PDB file of C-alpha atoms in Angstrom:
ATOM      1  CA  MET A 468     165.658 -92.913-130.481  1.00 75.00           C
ATOM      2  CA  SER A 469     162.621 -91.258-132.024  1.00 81.00           C
ATOM      3  CA  GLU A 470     161.326 -92.089-135.492  1.00 92.00           C
ATOM      4  CA  PHE A 471     159.800 -89.421-137.740  1.00 94.00           C
ATOM      5  CA  TYR A 472     157.564 -89.237-140.783  1.00 94.00           C
ATOM      6  CA  THR A 473     158.405 -86.374-143.190  1.00 95.00           C
ATOM      7  CA  MET A 474     155.721 -84.808-145.262  1.00 96.00           C
ATOM      8  CA  LYS A 475     154.706 -81.634-147.060  1.00 97.00           C
ATOM      9  CA  ILE A 476     151.707 -79.713-145.797  1.00 96.00           C
ATOM     10  CA  ALA A 477     150.554 -76.547-147.591  1.00 96.00           C
ATOM     11  CA  GLY A 478     153.902 -76.504-149.352  1.00 95.00           C
ATOM     12  CA  LEU A 479     155.897 -76.726-146.092  1.00 95.00           C
ATOM     13  CA  GLU A 480     157.996 -79.707-145.053  1.00 96.00           C
ATOM     14  CA  ARG A 481     157.424 -81.036-141.552  1.00 96.00           C
ATOM     15  CA  ASN A 482     158.883 -83.989-139.622  1.00 95.00           C
ATOM     16  CA  LEU A 483     156.196 -85.617-137.464  1.00 94.00           C
ATOM     17  CA  GLU A 484     157.347 -87.789-134.574  1.00 93.00           C
ATOM     18  CA  LYS A 485     155.853 -91.257-134.427  1.00 94.00           C
ATOM     19  CA  PHE A 486     154.212 -92.538-131.254  1.00 92.00           C
ATOM     20  CA  PRO A 487     152.613 -95.917-130.392  1.00 90.00           C
ATOM     21  CA  VAL A 488     148.808 -96.000-129.976  1.00 85.00           C
ATOM     22  CA  SER A 489     148.856 -99.719-129.393  1.00 89.00           C
ATOM     23  CA  ASP A 490     151.294-102.611-129.818  1.00 93.00           C
ATOM     24  CA  LYS A 491     150.156-102.911-133.437  1.00 94.00           C
ATOM     25  CA  LEU A 492     149.835 -99.220-134.424  1.00 91.00           C
ATOM     26  CA  ASP A 493     151.898 -96.051-134.442  1.00 91.00           C
ATOM     27  CA  ILE A 494     150.713 -92.611-135.464  1.00 90.00           C
ATOM     28  CA  ALA A 495     152.707 -89.602-136.615  1.00 92.00           C
ATOM     29  CA  ALA A 496     151.772 -86.814-134.227  1.00 91.00           C
ATOM     30  CA  PHE A 497     150.670 -83.607-135.922  1.00 92.00           C
ATOM     31  CA  ILE A 498     150.981 -80.834-133.324  1.00 90.00           C
ATOM     32  CA  ILE A 499     149.988 -77.462-134.746  1.00 91.00           C
ATOM     33  CA  PHE A 500     150.612 -75.572-131.526  1.00 91.00           C
ATOM     34  CA  GLY A 501     153.474 -73.137-131.960  1.00 91.00           C
ATOM     35  CA  ASP A 502     153.809 -73.657-135.705  1.00 95.00           C
ATOM     36  CA  VAL A 503     152.582 -70.198-136.772  1.00 96.00           C
ATOM     37  CA  GLU A 504     153.940 -70.567-140.354  1.00 96.00           C
ATOM     38  CA  LEU A 505     151.997 -73.779-140.973  1.00 96.00           C
ATOM     39  CA  THR A 506     148.902 -72.436-139.252  1.00 96.00           C
ATOM     40  CA  ILE A 507     148.787 -69.395-141.525  1.00 97.00           C
ATOM     41  CA  LYS A 508     149.659 -71.273-144.679  1.00 97.00           C
ATOM     42  CA  GLY A 509     147.368 -74.234-143.913  1.00 97.00           C
ATOM     43  CA  CYS A 510     144.402 -71.972-143.256  1.00 97.00           C
ATOM     44  CA  GLU A 511     145.038 -70.012-146.502  1.00 97.00           C
ATOM     45  CA  GLU A 512     144.918 -73.300-148.420  1.00 97.00           C
ATOM     46  CA  LEU A 513     141.828 -74.617-146.614  1.00 97.00           C
ATOM     47  CA  LEU A 514     139.896 -71.393-147.166  1.00 97.00           C
ATOM     48  CA  LYS A 515     140.470 -71.801-150.914  1.00 98.00           C
ATOM     49  CA  LYS A 516     138.709 -75.210-150.752  1.00 97.00           C
ATOM     50  CA  VAL A 517     135.696 -74.646-148.448  1.00 97.00           C
ATOM     51  CA  PRO A 518     132.221 -73.357-149.432  1.00 97.00           C
ATOM     52  CA  GLU A 519     130.610 -70.196-148.081  1.00 97.00           C
ATOM     53  CA  PHE A 520     130.018 -70.211-144.326  1.00 98.00           C
ATOM     54  CA  ASP A 521     128.845 -67.921-141.477  1.00 98.00           C
ATOM     55  CA  VAL A 522     130.707 -69.211-138.435  1.00 98.00           C
ATOM     56  CA  ILE A 523     133.550 -71.559-137.588  1.00 98.00           C
ATOM     57  CA  LEU A 524     133.228 -74.282-134.924  1.00 97.00           C
ATOM     58  CA  THR A 525     136.130 -76.383-133.576  1.00 94.00           C
ATOM     59  CA  PRO A 526     136.518 -78.850-130.739  1.00 91.00           C
ATOM     60  CA  GLU A 527     138.857 -77.910-127.902  1.00 82.00           C
ATOM     61  CA  ALA A 528     141.953 -77.793-127.969  1.00 80.00           C
ATOM     62  CA  LYS A 529     144.577 -78.538-130.667  1.00 87.00           C
ATOM     63  CA  SER A 530     142.622 -76.979-133.516  1.00 92.00           C
ATOM     64  CA  ILE A 531     141.904 -73.700-131.776  1.00 95.00           C
ATOM     65  CA  PRO A 532     144.848 -71.937-133.533  1.00 95.00           C
ATOM     66  CA  LEU A 533     143.374 -73.048-136.863  1.00 96.00           C
ATOM     67  CA  ALA A 534     139.915 -71.698-135.976  1.00 96.00           C
ATOM     68  CA  TYR A 535     141.412 -68.413-134.847  1.00 97.00           C
ATOM     69  CA  GLU A 536     143.492 -68.018-138.040  1.00 97.00           C
ATOM     70  CA  MET A 537     140.619 -68.975-140.342  1.00 97.00           C
ATOM     71  CA  SER A 538     138.481 -66.464-138.498  1.00 97.00           C
ATOM     72  CA  ARG A 539     141.173 -63.817-138.903  1.00 98.00           C
ATOM     73  CA  GLN A 540     141.611 -64.520-142.621  1.00 98.00           C
ATOM     74  CA  SER A 541     137.890 -64.826-143.409  1.00 98.00           C
ATOM     75  CA  GLY A 542     136.472 -62.199-141.056  1.00 97.00           C
ATOM     76  CA  LYS A 543     133.994 -64.781-139.711  1.00 98.00           C
ATOM     77  CA  PRO A 544     133.575 -65.553-135.986  1.00 97.00           C
ATOM     78  CA  TYR A 545     134.743 -68.774-134.418  1.00 97.00           C
ATOM     79  CA  ILE A 546     133.429 -70.854-131.553  1.00 95.00           C
ATOM     80  CA  VAL A 547     135.153 -73.542-129.469  1.00 94.00           C
ATOM     81  CA  ALA A 548     133.239 -76.605-128.290  1.00 89.00           C
ATOM     82  CA  ARG A 549     134.571 -76.891-124.731  1.00 83.00           C
ATOM     83  CA  LYS A 550     135.607 -80.078-122.973  1.00 83.00           C
ATOM     84  CA  GLY A 551     134.061 -78.907-119.718  1.00 72.00           C
ATOM     85  CA  ILE A 552     131.113 -76.823-118.574  1.00 74.00           C
ATOM     86  CA  LYS A 553     132.158 -73.327-117.544  1.00 77.00           C
ATOM     87  CA  VAL A 554     130.308 -71.159-115.039  1.00 76.00           C
ATOM     88  CA  TYR A 555     129.467 -68.640-117.767  1.00 82.00           C
ATOM     89  CA  MET A 556     127.779 -71.277-119.971  1.00 74.00           C
ATOM     90  CA  LYS A 557     123.994 -70.916-119.709  1.00 84.00           C
ATOM     91  CA  ASN A 558     121.792 -73.854-120.813  1.00 85.00           C
ATOM     92  CA  PRO A 559     124.702 -75.996-122.104  1.00 76.00           C
ATOM     93  CA  ILE A 560     124.226 -78.764-124.572  1.00 77.00           C
ATOM     94  CA  ASP A 561     126.675 -81.654-124.807  1.00 84.00           C
ATOM     95  CA  VAL A 562     127.724 -84.714-126.734  1.00 85.00           C
ATOM     96  CA  CYS A 563     129.986 -87.602-125.860  1.00 83.00           C
ATOM     97  CA  VAL A 564     133.114 -88.428-127.856  1.00 76.00           C
ATOM     98  CA  GLU A 565     135.927 -90.971-127.829  1.00 67.00           C
ATOM     99  CA  SER A 566     138.918 -90.316-130.169  1.00 55.00           C
ATOM    100  CA  ILE A 567     142.077 -92.194-131.076  1.00 52.00           C
ATOM    101  CA  THR A 568     144.369 -89.735-129.267  1.00 53.00           C
ATOM    102  CA  THR A 569     142.366 -89.551-126.051  1.00 53.00           C
ATOM    103  CA  GLN A 570     142.489 -92.426-123.576  1.00 59.00           C
ATOM    104  CA  HIS A 571     138.974 -91.870-122.123  1.00 63.00           C
ATOM    105  CA  GLU A 572     135.471 -90.726-122.878  1.00 73.00           C
ATOM    106  CA  GLN A 573     135.082 -86.927-123.272  1.00 82.00           C
ATOM    107  CA  HIS A 574     132.220 -84.496-123.618  1.00 84.00           C
ATOM    108  CA  LEU A 575     131.988 -81.421-125.772  1.00 89.00           C
ATOM    109  CA  TYR A 576     129.782 -78.509-124.651  1.00 84.00           C
ATOM    110  CA  LEU A 577     128.282 -75.382-126.115  1.00 89.00           C
ATOM    111  CA  GLY A 578     126.593 -72.686-124.033  1.00 88.00           C
ATOM    112  CA  GLN A 579     123.560 -70.598-124.934  1.00 90.00           C
ATOM    113  CA  SER A 580     125.607 -67.728-126.403  1.00 93.00           C
ATOM    114  CA  GLU A 581     127.416 -70.148-128.755  1.00 94.00           C
ATOM    115  CA  ILE A 582     124.117 -71.843-129.667  1.00 93.00           C
ATOM    116  CA  ASP A 583     122.667 -68.434-130.552  1.00 95.00           C
ATOM    117  CA  LEU A 584     125.634 -67.815-132.879  1.00 95.00           C
ATOM    118  CA  ILE A 585     125.084 -71.134-134.636  1.00 95.00           C
ATOM    119  CA  LYS A 586     121.316 -71.342-134.885  1.00 97.00           C
ATOM    120  CA  GLY A 587     120.184 -71.020-138.518  1.00 97.00           C
ATOM    121  CA  LYS A 588     123.802 -70.383-139.681  1.00 98.00           C
ATOM    122  CA  LYS A 589     126.093 -72.210-142.079  1.00 98.00           C
ATOM    123  CA  VAL A 590     128.771 -73.715-139.828  1.00 98.00           C
ATOM    124  CA  LEU A 591     132.299 -74.622-141.000  1.00 98.00           C
ATOM    125  CA  ILE A 592     133.720 -77.375-138.749  1.00 97.00           C
ATOM    126  CA  ILE A 593     137.546 -77.321-138.498  1.00 96.00           C
ATOM    127  CA  ASP A 594     139.901 -79.781-136.826  1.00 94.00           C
ATOM    128  CA  ASP A 595     143.608 -80.403-137.088  1.00 94.00           C
ATOM    129  CA  VAL A 596     143.316 -84.098-137.986  1.00 92.00           C
ATOM    130  CA  ILE A 597     140.352 -86.265-138.862  1.00 90.00           C
ATOM    131  CA  SER A 598     141.080 -89.934-138.146  1.00 85.00           C
ATOM    132  CA  THR A 599     138.363 -92.175-136.851  1.00 82.00           C
ATOM    133  CA  GLY A 600     135.764 -89.427-137.321  1.00 81.00           C
ATOM    134  CA  GLU A 601     134.518 -89.672-133.718  1.00 84.00           C
ATOM    135  CA  SER A 602     135.306 -86.062-132.841  1.00 85.00           C
ATOM    136  CA  LEU A 603     133.833 -84.916-136.129  1.00 88.00           C
ATOM    137  CA  SER A 604     130.655 -86.864-135.491  1.00 89.00           C
ATOM    138  CA  ALA A 605     130.328 -85.266-132.072  1.00 89.00           C
ATOM    139  CA  VAL A 606     130.815 -81.728-133.391  1.00 92.00           C
ATOM    140  CA  ARG A 607     128.271 -82.410-136.158  1.00 94.00           C
ATOM    141  CA  THR A 608     125.804 -83.486-133.485  1.00 92.00           C
ATOM    142  CA  LEU A 609     126.463 -80.267-131.608  1.00 93.00           C
ATOM    143  CA  VAL A 610     125.732 -78.218-134.800  1.00 95.00           C
ATOM    144  CA  GLU A 611     122.508 -80.120-135.267  1.00 95.00           C
ATOM    145  CA  LYS A 612     121.469 -79.726-131.593  1.00 94.00           C
ATOM    146  CA  ALA A 613     122.210 -76.005-131.823  1.00 95.00           C
ATOM    147  CA  GLY A 614     120.043 -75.636-134.942  1.00 97.00           C
ATOM    148  CA  GLY A 615     122.955 -74.882-137.298  1.00 97.00           C
ATOM    149  CA  ILE A 616     123.583 -76.119-140.831  1.00 97.00           C
ATOM    150  CA  GLU A 617     126.878 -77.769-141.652  1.00 97.00           C
ATOM    151  CA  ALA A 618     128.563 -75.859-144.508  1.00 98.00           C
ATOM    152  CA  ALA A 619     131.491 -78.314-144.590  1.00 97.00           C
ATOM    153  CA  SER A 620     133.937 -80.167-142.347  1.00 96.00           C
ATOM    154  CA  CYS A 621     137.624 -79.662-142.861  1.00 96.00           C
ATOM    155  CA  ALA A 622     140.998 -80.453-141.466  1.00 96.00           C
ATOM    156  CA  ILE A 623     144.694 -79.952-142.264  1.00 96.00           C
ATOM    157  CA  LEU A 624     145.159 -83.774-142.394  1.00 96.00           C
ATOM    158  CA  ALA A 625     143.064 -86.849-142.908  1.00 95.00           C
ATOM    159  CA  GLU A 626     144.567 -89.850-141.221  1.00 92.00           C
ATOM    160  CA  GLY A 627     144.252 -93.431-142.440  1.00 89.00           C
ATOM    161  CA  ASP A 628     140.875 -94.374-143.895  1.00 91.00           C
ATOM    162  CA  ALA A 629     139.556 -90.835-143.306  1.00 92.00           C
ATOM    163  CA  SER A 630     141.433 -89.799-146.485  1.00 92.00           C
ATOM    164  CA  LYS A 631     138.960 -91.916-148.461  1.00 94.00           C
ATOM    165  CA  ARG A 632     135.925 -90.025-147.115  1.00 92.00           C
ATOM    166  CA  ASP A 633     134.028 -87.762-149.496  1.00 93.00           C
ATOM    167  CA  ASP A 634     132.308 -85.709-146.749  1.00 95.00           C
ATOM    168  CA  ILE A 635     135.436 -83.870-145.533  1.00 96.00           C
ATOM    169  CA  ILE A 636     137.868 -81.335-146.968  1.00 96.00           C
ATOM    170  CA  PHE A 637     141.573 -81.741-146.137  1.00 96.00           C
ATOM    171  CA  LEU A 638     144.982 -80.799-147.418  1.00 97.00           C
ATOM    172  CA  GLU A 639     147.027 -83.953-147.056  1.00 96.00           C
ATOM    173  CA  GLU A 640     146.719 -87.644-146.151  1.00 95.00           C
ATOM    174  CA  LEU A 641     148.513 -88.812-143.020  1.00 94.00           C
ATOM    175  CA  PRO A 642     149.151 -92.572-143.106  1.00 92.00           C
ATOM    176  CA  LEU A 643     148.838 -94.931-140.161  1.00 92.00           C
ATOM    177  CA  PHE A 644     151.868 -97.082-139.380  1.00 92.00           C
ATOM    178  CA  PHE A 645     150.992-100.709-138.669  1.00 91.00           C
ATOM    179  CA  LYS A 646     153.527-102.947-137.006  1.00 88.00           C
TER     180      LYS A 646
END
């Protein structure tokens, strides 16, 4: 039988299913895919909190709906840092990342057209959840490599110790569940 953690996010109640990450730790999985109501409302609330920006950057894949919706609401373009090099990516740059929800090392890539959109611009970094900060660190490195300026980093949720950080903007704290 599944266990759930119930919380309010942007005024909406959600039941997040718990999953083991190790024999000592469970996380409550926040899956934004398919939750249009929460995507719209969460982005409205985040946009009230973030400073001025020129472009949105998000890592592939779970936060793509957030980047799209923030782009739609703000009128600013969004870019996705891809997990693999695509044939249409000229002169790609990359960074390595390991996150709590991924079982192996990953890379994030930007091609020349994305680099051109970022260079000299104020970049808003968006993710669904910031936990260990590894993904955020990788995206920040991409912004720097591309010649952009970080406007802010934001997420719907900050998990565990990330909620104590003063360098991110988030809506709610998501606890870790230690066994």
